Amino acid sequence: MARILIVDDSPSQLLGIKRIVEKLGHEALTAEDGAAGVEAARRERPDLILMDVVMPNLNGFQATRTISKDPDTSHIPVVLVTTKDQETDKVWGLRQGAKAYVTKPIKEEELVITLKELLPA
């Protein structure tokens, strides 16, 4: 069982992703914006982070860059989960340190495959 941090400012998205994560047997931690996500990553040291992009305070690109540059959290894989579906968004997200990019609306099968690829066996 992994500890997965879900960062999203939409309560309905947060709940939907949390259900998928918990159905797979993982523990779900949540944060409501990028700044809270960075803080939770430092405090909780999750096994993986699912990060929305469009959020107040600190957007997902900024939060991902902060997490991936911090020696204490750089080992945590970040998956961007967003409605931003342009190739340039994906390239930019990966440049910020994300390990994968999943677009909304989330296809459960795609998220499951991504989690299996990135979580330690």
C-alpha positions as semicolon CSV with decimal commas, in nm:
position;residue;x (nm);y (nm);z (nm)
1;M;0,000;0,000;0,000
2;A;0,134;0,340;-0,101
3;R;0,065;0,684;0,044
4;I;-0,055;0,910;-0,236
5;L;-0,098;1,286;-0,202
6;I;-0,377;1,432;-0,417
7;V;-0,355;1,806;-0,479
8;D;-0,663;1,965;-0,639
9;D;-0,873;2,273;-0,563
10;S;-1,196;2,109;-0,685
11;P;-1,372;1,915;-0,406
12;S;-1,547;1,689;-0,660
13;Q;-1,221;1,608;-0,844
14;L;-1,045;1,549;-0,512
15;L;-1,317;1,307;-0,404
16;G;-1,324;1,125;-0,740
17;I;-0,948;1,072;-0,749
18;K;-0,944;0,976;-0,380
19;R;-1,204;0,704;-0,449
20;I;-0,989;0,555;-0,727
21;V;-0,674;0,564;-0,512
22;E;-0,847;0,404;-0,212
23;K;-1,017;0,141;-0,431
24;L;-0,666;0,032;-0,533
25;G;-0,580;-0,014;-0,166
26;H;-0,365;0,297;-0,124
27;E;-0,383;0,564;0,144
28;A;-0,500;0,900;0,008
29;L;-0,377;1,230;0,154
30;T;-0,522;1,556;0,019
31;A;-0,432;1,923;-0,024
32;E;-0,649;2,199;-0,176
33;D;-0,388;2,408;-0,361
34;G;-0,028;2,404;-0,477
35;A;0,117;2,576;-0,170
36;A;-0,063;2,331;0,063
37;G;0,055;2,048;-0,164
38;V;0,421;2,149;-0,133
39;E;0,381;2,176;0,245
40;A;0,210;1,834;0,266
41;A;0,482;1,677;0,047
42;R;0,750;1,806;0,286
43;R;0,557;1,701;0,597
44;E;0,409;1,365;0,486
45;R;0,672;1,237;0,237
46;P;0,414;1,048;0,025
47;D;0,514;0,775;-0,222
48;L;0,358;0,966;-0,513
49;I;0,177;1,295;-0,580
50;L;-0,120;1,351;-0,813
51;M;-0,110;1,725;-0,892
52;D;-0,373;1,943;-1,060
53;V;-0,234;2,234;-1,262
54;V;-0,493;2,515;-1,251
55;M;-0,511;2,616;-0,883
56;P;-0,493;2,935;-0,674
57;N;-0,186;3,050;-0,479
58;L;0,070;2,821;-0,644
59;N;-0,027;2,643;-0,965
60;G;0,060;2,280;-1,029
61;F;0,354;2,361;-1,257
62;Q;0,508;2,585;-0,986
63;A;0,437;2,333;-0,708
64;T;0,586;2,047;-0,914
65;R;0,900;2,251;-0,983
66;T;0,933;2,334;-0,611
67;I;0,891;1,968;-0,507
68;S;1,127;1,833;-0,773
69;K;1,403;2,086;-0,687
70;D;1,386;2,033;-0,309
71;P;1,639;1,768;-0,195
72;D;1,390;1,648;0,070
73;T;1,111;1,582;-0,182
74;S;1,283;1,541;-0,520
75;H;1,256;1,159;-0,499
76;I;0,873;1,173;-0,493
77;P;0,722;1,115;-0,840
78;V;0,468;1,381;-0,939
79;V;0,190;1,304;-1,189
80;L;0,017;1,609;-1,332
81;V;-0,360;1,551;-1,355
82;T;-0,520;1,834;-1,550
83;T;-0,765;1,956;-1,810
84;K;-0,474;2,125;-1,991
85;D;-0,442;1,885;-2,283
86;Q;-0,212;2,067;-2,524
87;E;0,121;1,906;-2,613
88;T;0,302;2,224;-2,502
89;D;0,141;2,193;-2,155
90;K;0,258;1,832;-2,130
91;V;0,613;1,918;-2,237
92;W;0,623;2,211;-1,993
93;G;0,489;1,994;-1,709
94;L;0,751;1,727;-1,768
95;R;1,020;1,996;-1,777
96;Q;0,906;2,108;-1,431
97;G;0,987;1,762;-1,298
98;A;0,664;1,566;-1,345
99;K;0,710;1,196;-1,422
100;A;0,376;1,158;-1,602
101;Y;0,083;1,361;-1,733
102;V;-0,282;1,248;-1,718
103;T;-0,564;1,458;-1,864
104;K;-0,909;1,512;-1,717
105;P;-1,169;1,380;-1,730
106;I;-0,968;1,098;-1,575
107;K;-0,994;0,755;-1,727
108;E;-0,959;0,521;-1,430
109;E;-0,767;0,261;-1,636
110;E;-0,510;0,523;-1,742
111;L;-0,458;0,637;-1,383
112;V;-0,421;0,276;-1,264
113;I;-0,155;0,205;-1,529
114;T;0,032;0,526;-1,443
115;L;0,032;0,444;-1,071
116;K;0,158;0,090;-1,136
117;E;0,441;0,225;-1,354
118;L;0,557;0,479;-1,096
119;L;0,502;0,312;-0,760
120;P;0,760;0,071;-0,622
121;A;0,643;-0,291;-0,656
